[in-house]
XYZ file of N, CA and C in Angstrom:
468
model
N 85.293 128.986 91.886
C 85.592 129.315 93.253
C 86.910 128.648 93.648
N 87.858 129.427 94.050
C 89.105 128.897 94.586
C 89.355 129.567 95.920
N 89.576 128.738 96.928
C 89.819 129.240 98.274
C 91.052 128.566 98.830
N 91.863 129.335 99.514
C 93.026 128.754 100.172
C 92.653 128.350 101.585
N 93.110 127.195 101.985
C 92.962 126.782 103.376
C 94.328 126.322 103.854
N 94.530 126.386 105.149
C 95.853 126.055 105.669
C 95.765 125.498 107.073
N 96.910 125.022 107.542
C 97.035 124.557 108.919
C 96.989 125.765 109.850
N 97.119 125.524 111.141
C 97.003 126.621 112.110
C 98.127 127.647 112.001
N 99.331 127.241 111.587
C 100.425 128.214 111.474
C 100.458 128.891 110.112
N 99.721 128.346 109.129
C 99.635 128.963 107.812
C 100.748 128.587 106.843
N 101.665 127.718 107.234
C 102.788 127.368 106.359
C 102.471 126.242 105.384
N 101.482 125.439 105.676
C 101.057 124.369 104.765
C 99.687 124.723 104.232
N 99.616 124.982 102.937
C 98.370 125.457 102.339
C 97.869 124.501 101.267
N 96.562 124.578 101.040
C 95.889 123.851 99.977
C 94.940 124.825 99.305
N 94.585 124.537 98.078
C 93.572 125.330 97.385
C 92.403 124.415 97.083
N 91.234 124.774 97.585
C 90.033 123.994 97.307
C 89.231 124.726 96.234
N 88.705 123.941 95.298
C 88.028 124.523 94.141
C 86.517 124.366 94.176
N 85.995 123.814 95.264
C 84.561 123.603 95.394
C 84.215 123.406 96.869
N 82.950 123.242 97.147
C 82.550 122.945 98.525
C 82.727 121.452 98.785
N 82.823 121.040 100.041
C 82.987 119.617 100.348
C 81.773 118.802 99.911
N 82.025 117.534 99.575
C 80.910 116.658 99.187
C 80.346 115.911 100.389
N 81.111 115.840 101.467
C 80.664 115.134 102.658
C 81.528 115.554 103.846
N 81.121 115.092 105.020
C 81.879 115.379 106.247
C 81.750 114.191 107.191
N 82.881 113.782 107.748
C 82.932 112.611 108.627
C 83.608 112.941 109.941
N 83.215 112.232 110.966
C 83.946 112.232 112.233
C 84.418 110.806 112.440
N 85.728 110.627 112.573
C 86.281 109.292 112.763
C 86.862 109.193 114.168
N 86.528 108.106 114.838
C 86.947 107.902 116.223
C 88.009 106.815 116.347
N 88.593 106.362 115.225
C 89.559 105.260 115.292
C 90.842 105.695 116.002
N 91.587 104.714 116.460
C 92.827 105.009 117.176
C 93.854 105.695 116.285
N 93.874 105.350 114.986
C 94.800 106.020 114.067
C 94.481 107.513 113.963
N 93.203 107.841 113.835
C 92.813 109.259 113.742
C 93.064 109.983 115.062
N 92.813 109.313 116.175
C 93.093 109.938 117.469
C 94.583 110.248 117.592
N 95.437 109.309 117.157
C 96.872 109.548 117.200
C 97.315 110.622 116.220
N 96.705 110.651 115.052
C 97.036 111.619 114.006
C 96.669 113.048 114.420
N 95.482 113.200 115.014
C 95.018 114.551 115.364
C 95.397 114.973 116.778
N 95.636 113.990 117.654
C 95.859 114.309 119.059
C 94.558 114.677 119.769
N 93.439 114.374 119.148
C 92.108 114.687 119.665
C 91.287 113.408 119.785
N 90.133 113.459 120.439
C 89.289 112.267 120.561
C 88.723 111.775 119.226
N 88.706 112.622 118.203
C 88.188 112.256 116.889
C 88.757 113.189 115.842
N 88.647 112.760 114.593
C 88.971 113.675 113.498
C 87.640 114.116 112.885
N 87.554 115.372 112.538
C 86.370 115.950 111.910
C 86.846 116.495 110.569
N 86.544 115.761 109.494
C 87.097 116.089 108.184
C 86.026 116.299 107.136
N 86.300 117.231 106.235
C 85.474 117.438 105.056
C 86.100 116.663 103.903
N 85.255 116.015 103.121
C 85.720 115.206 101.988
C 85.511 115.959 100.680
N 86.521 115.861 99.821
C 86.506 116.453 98.490
C 86.966 115.402 97.497
N 86.582 115.545 96.243
C 87.228 114.765 95.204
C 88.657 115.272 95.090
N 89.607 114.384 94.877
C 91.014 114.788 94.816
C 91.256 115.820 93.715
N 90.532 115.717 92.620
C 90.722 116.658 91.510
C 90.313 118.086 91.884
N 89.561 118.246 92.972
C 89.086 119.564 93.390
C 89.960 120.213 94.466
N 91.107 119.606 94.748
C 92.043 120.154 95.729
C 93.427 120.222 95.098
N 94.037 121.389 95.196
C 95.372 121.599 94.642
C 96.352 121.784 95.797
N 97.437 121.018 95.753
C 98.507 121.168 96.736
C 99.636 121.905 96.028
N 99.902 123.164 96.406
C 100.979 123.908 95.757
C 102.308 123.153 95.858
N 103.154 123.296 94.833
C 104.416 122.561 94.808
C 105.329 122.920 95.969
N 105.371 124.186 96.323
C 106.188 124.599 97.463
C 105.302 124.487 98.698
N 105.564 123.486 99.516
C 104.727 123.243 100.679
C 105.537 122.529 101.738
N 105.045 122.559 102.936
C 105.768 121.912 104.036
C 104.948 120.784 104.639
N 104.359 119.958 103.779
C 103.547 118.839 104.245
C 104.409 117.580 104.253
N 104.411 116.901 105.391
C 105.100 115.626 105.504
C 104.057 114.519 105.513
N 104.229 113.538 104.630
C 103.248 112.467 104.472
C 103.687 111.183 105.164
N 102.688 110.431 105.615
C 102.910 109.085 106.141
C 101.708 108.248 105.737
N 101.909 106.935 105.663
C 100.814 106.034 105.314
C 100.354 105.329 106.573
N 99.045 105.231 106.743
C 98.510 104.566 107.933
C 98.660 103.058 107.793
N 98.622 102.387 108.910
C 98.793 100.940 108.914
C 97.442 100.228 108.910
N 96.674 100.460 107.880
C 95.376 99.804 107.779
C 95.252 99.139 106.415
N 94.160 98.458 106.204
C 93.936 97.774 104.939
C 93.600 98.736 103.804
N 93.140 99.920 104.151
C 92.765 100.880 103.117
C 93.976 101.717 102.722
N 93.876 102.351 101.592
C 94.955 103.206 101.121
C 94.702 104.635 101.586
N 95.323 105.004 102.694
C 95.143 106.339 103.260
C 96.513 106.936 103.543
N 96.790 108.047 102.889
C 98.051 108.755 103.093
C 97.719 110.058 103.814
N 98.390 110.292 104.943
C 98.092 111.460 105.768
C 99.237 112.458 105.700
N 98.898 113.736 105.713
C 99.905 114.776 105.675
C 99.748 115.771 106.807
N 100.873 116.034 107.482
C 100.914 117.033 108.557
C 101.866 118.152 108.162
N 101.639 119.319 108.733
C 102.535 120.447 108.524
C 103.870 120.142 109.216
N 104.963 120.320 108.490
C 106.270 120.046 109.094
C 106.677 121.139 110.079
N 105.995 122.273 110.057
C 106.316 123.353 111.001
C 105.559 123.225 112.318
N 104.221 123.115 112.243
C 103.424 123.084 113.482
C 102.951 121.685 113.859
N 103.049 120.717 112.939
C 102.661 119.342 113.231
C 101.171 119.074 113.176
N 100.376 120.041 112.742
C 98.930 119.819 112.707
C 98.516 119.150 111.396
N 97.434 118.364 111.428
C 96.945 117.697 110.224
C 96.536 118.706 109.149
N 96.874 118.364 107.902
C 96.561 119.233 106.771
C 95.701 118.511 105.746
N 96.039 117.253 105.448
C 95.378 116.542 104.357
C 95.499 115.041 104.571
N 94.473 114.316 104.142
C 94.536 112.856 104.042
C 94.010 112.503 102.661
N 94.676 111.566 101.999
C 94.287 111.154 100.657
C 93.813 109.710 100.735
N 92.582 109.485 100.319
C 91.915 108.190 100.432
C 91.639 107.669 99.031
N 92.266 106.568 98.663
C 92.040 105.945 97.356
C 91.042 104.809 97.501
N 90.043 104.824 96.624
C 89.006 103.802 96.622
C 89.098 103.044 95.306
N 89.175 101.737 95.384
C 89.204 100.871 94.209
C 90.393 101.150 93.286
N 91.392 101.881 93.744
C 92.595 102.131 92.960
C 92.462 103.186 91.874
N 91.261 103.723 91.648
C 91.111 104.717 90.581
C 90.332 105.959 90.999
N 89.770 105.955 92.168
C 88.978 107.078 92.642
C 89.604 107.604 93.920
N 89.960 108.878 93.915
C 90.641 109.450 95.086
C 89.839 110.578 95.697
N 89.813 110.554 97.029
C 89.183 111.604 97.804
C 90.236 112.237 98.698
N 90.009 113.487 99.051
C 90.891 114.200 99.961
C 90.069 114.612 101.164
N 90.610 114.344 102.342
C 89.998 114.802 103.590
C 90.820 115.969 104.109
N 90.128 117.032 104.456
C 90.758 118.218 105.042
C 90.070 118.480 106.375
N 90.841 118.701 107.440
C 90.206 118.986 108.733
C 89.210 120.146 108.607
N 88.021 119.949 109.148
C 86.970 120.972 109.041
C 87.414 122.316 109.592
N 88.243 122.289 110.635
C 88.703 123.555 111.218
C 89.611 124.334 110.272
N 90.163 123.682 109.243
C 91.030 124.365 108.281
C 90.259 124.981 107.115
N 88.979 124.674 107.000
C 88.160 125.200 105.909
C 87.822 126.661 106.212
N 88.012 127.563 105.247
C 87.694 128.981 105.493
C 86.241 129.164 105.917
N 85.983 130.136 106.786
C 84.632 130.321 107.330
C 83.574 130.668 106.280
N 83.978 131.196 105.135
C 82.983 131.546 104.118
C 82.569 130.352 103.257
N 83.181 129.188 103.475
C 82.796 127.973 102.753
C 81.744 127.243 103.585
N 80.637 126.911 102.938
C 79.550 126.221 103.623
C 79.908 124.748 103.796
N 80.096 124.316 105.043
C 80.331 122.891 105.284
C 79.071 122.300 105.906
N 78.803 121.075 105.492
C 77.584 120.404 105.939
C 77.747 119.874 107.357
N 76.664 119.405 107.905
C 76.739 118.729 109.197
C 77.452 117.406 108.983
N 77.868 116.781 110.052
C 78.570 115.503 109.959
C 77.618 114.444 109.408
N 78.065 113.738 108.366
C 77.246 112.703 107.725
C 77.316 111.368 108.449
N 78.423 111.092 109.143
C 78.564 109.809 109.843
C 79.711 109.872 110.840
N 79.575 109.062 111.874
C 80.655 108.824 112.832
C 81.161 107.416 112.561
N 82.443 107.269 112.250
C 83.007 105.960 111.982
C 83.878 105.500 113.146
N 84.035 104.193 113.254
C 84.790 103.576 114.354
C 84.303 104.086 115.711
N 82.985 104.177 115.826
C 82.377 104.781 117.011
C 82.647 103.987 118.285
N 82.980 102.721 118.143
C 83.266 101.932 119.357
C 84.526 102.439 120.060
N 85.353 103.217 119.368
C 86.572 103.783 119.954
C 86.360 105.188 120.510
N 85.119 105.627 120.553
C 84.826 106.991 121.000
C 85.336 107.220 122.420
N 85.722 108.442 122.695
C 86.159 108.838 124.026
C 84.951 109.234 124.861
N 83.957 109.841 124.217
C 82.720 110.205 124.903
C 81.565 110.109 123.915
N 80.357 110.057 124.456
C 79.166 109.968 123.618
C 78.996 111.243 122.801
N 78.523 111.077 121.584
C 78.201 112.205 120.705
C 76.694 112.171 120.488
N 76.043 113.273 120.778
C 74.592 113.336 120.659
C 74.224 114.201 119.461
N 74.258 113.596 118.288
C 73.778 114.255 117.086
C 72.996 113.226 116.280
N 72.495 113.645 115.136
C 71.623 112.767 114.359
C 72.387 111.919 113.348
N 73.695 112.096 113.253
C 74.488 111.331 112.285
C 74.556 109.865 112.696
N 74.494 108.968 111.712
C 74.607 107.545 112.052
C 75.986 107.215 112.620
N 76.014 106.227 113.500
C 77.254 105.786 114.137
C 77.569 104.379 113.658
N 78.777 104.194 113.133
C 79.233 102.891 112.666
C 80.353 102.432 113.588
N 80.237 101.211 114.078
C 81.094 100.753 115.164
C 82.328 99.970 114.711
N 82.174 98.997 113.885
C 83.263 98.101 113.532
C 84.051 98.562 112.319
N 85.125 97.819 112.040
C 85.999 98.163 110.918
C 85.239 98.132 109.594
N 84.630 96.977 109.280
C 83.991 96.847 107.974
C 82.769 97.746 107.824
N 81.961 97.878 108.859
C 80.795 98.767 108.723
C 81.251 100.215 108.550
N 82.324 100.606 109.224
C 82.847 101.971 109.074
C 83.383 102.202 107.666
N 84.210 101.271 107.179
C 84.813 101.433 105.858
C 83.767 101.380 104.743
N 82.905 100.373 104.781
C 81.913 100.219 103.719
C 80.926 101.388 103.686
N 80.512 101.853 104.851
C 79.574 102.982 104.874
C 80.245 104.287 104.477
N 81.526 104.448 104.774
C 82.247 105.631 104.300
C 82.252 105.653 102.776
N 82.604 104.536 102.163
C 82.622 104.454 100.697
C 81.220 104.664 100.145
N 80.219 104.058 100.769
C 78.827 104.226 100.312
C 78.409 105.690 100.351
N 78.712 106.376 101.446
C 78.337 107.788 101.588
C 79.062 108.647 100.550
N 80.351 108.377 100.332
C 81.111 109.140 99.337
C 80.571 108.906 97.924
N 80.289 107.649 97.577
C 79.765 107.361 96.240
C 78.373 107.954 96.051
N 77.544 107.909 97.089
C 76.215 108.512 97.015
C 76.333 110.033 96.829
N 77.283 110.652 97.524
C 77.510 112.103 97.369
C 77.933 112.429 95.938
N 78.763 111.579 95.346
C 79.165 111.790 93.944
C 77.978 111.683 93.009
N 77.128 110.700 93.249
C 75.939 110.539 92.413
C 75.022 111.755 92.522
N 74.792 112.223 93.755
C 73.969 113.431 93.945
C 74.580 114.629 93.222
N 75.903 114.762 93.304
C 76.605 115.854 92.645
C 76.436 115.782 91.138
N 76.560 114.574 90.593
C 76.416 114.390 89.154
C 74.993 114.701 88.708
N 73.998 114.264 89.467
C 72.603 114.543 89.147
C 72.324 116.043 89.229
N 72.867 116.678 90.272
C 72.651 118.116 90.474
C 73.254 118.930 89.328
N 74.446 118.535 88.868
C 75.103 119.274 87.789
C 74.486 118.965 86.434
N 73.736 117.868 86.357
C 73.026 117.485 85.157
C 73.909 116.824 84.197
């Protein structure tokens, strides 16, 4: 399965080769500034399952946090396209805004709300809410690693 997804103007594209392994809503100030919204709603993929075509108009910047997160916006419309999250220096995940995922791809419900203490308004869903920096970061990694384990077990 290969599906193209893109920003709102269609000039920055990615190719996803599978369904997302997880989905997060982040309420941190960096994500609010990056998206221009009260939160970011992103689907997580293994980096190996996302292809960024060589000819693209994505401009990257690195966030000012302790984690290794590189964010990419479309240079034409300025909307978020991709974030690359490195864990332990050898495992990479890609976050793609849920709104950019094609409608025929099944995306799961939100698995967690991170940095919830920075929320603009209450969210009433069943996903766990993590408030502080370390609880948000550690639980994000835990959820991603658990999703990988489930994927490995499912594939046999």
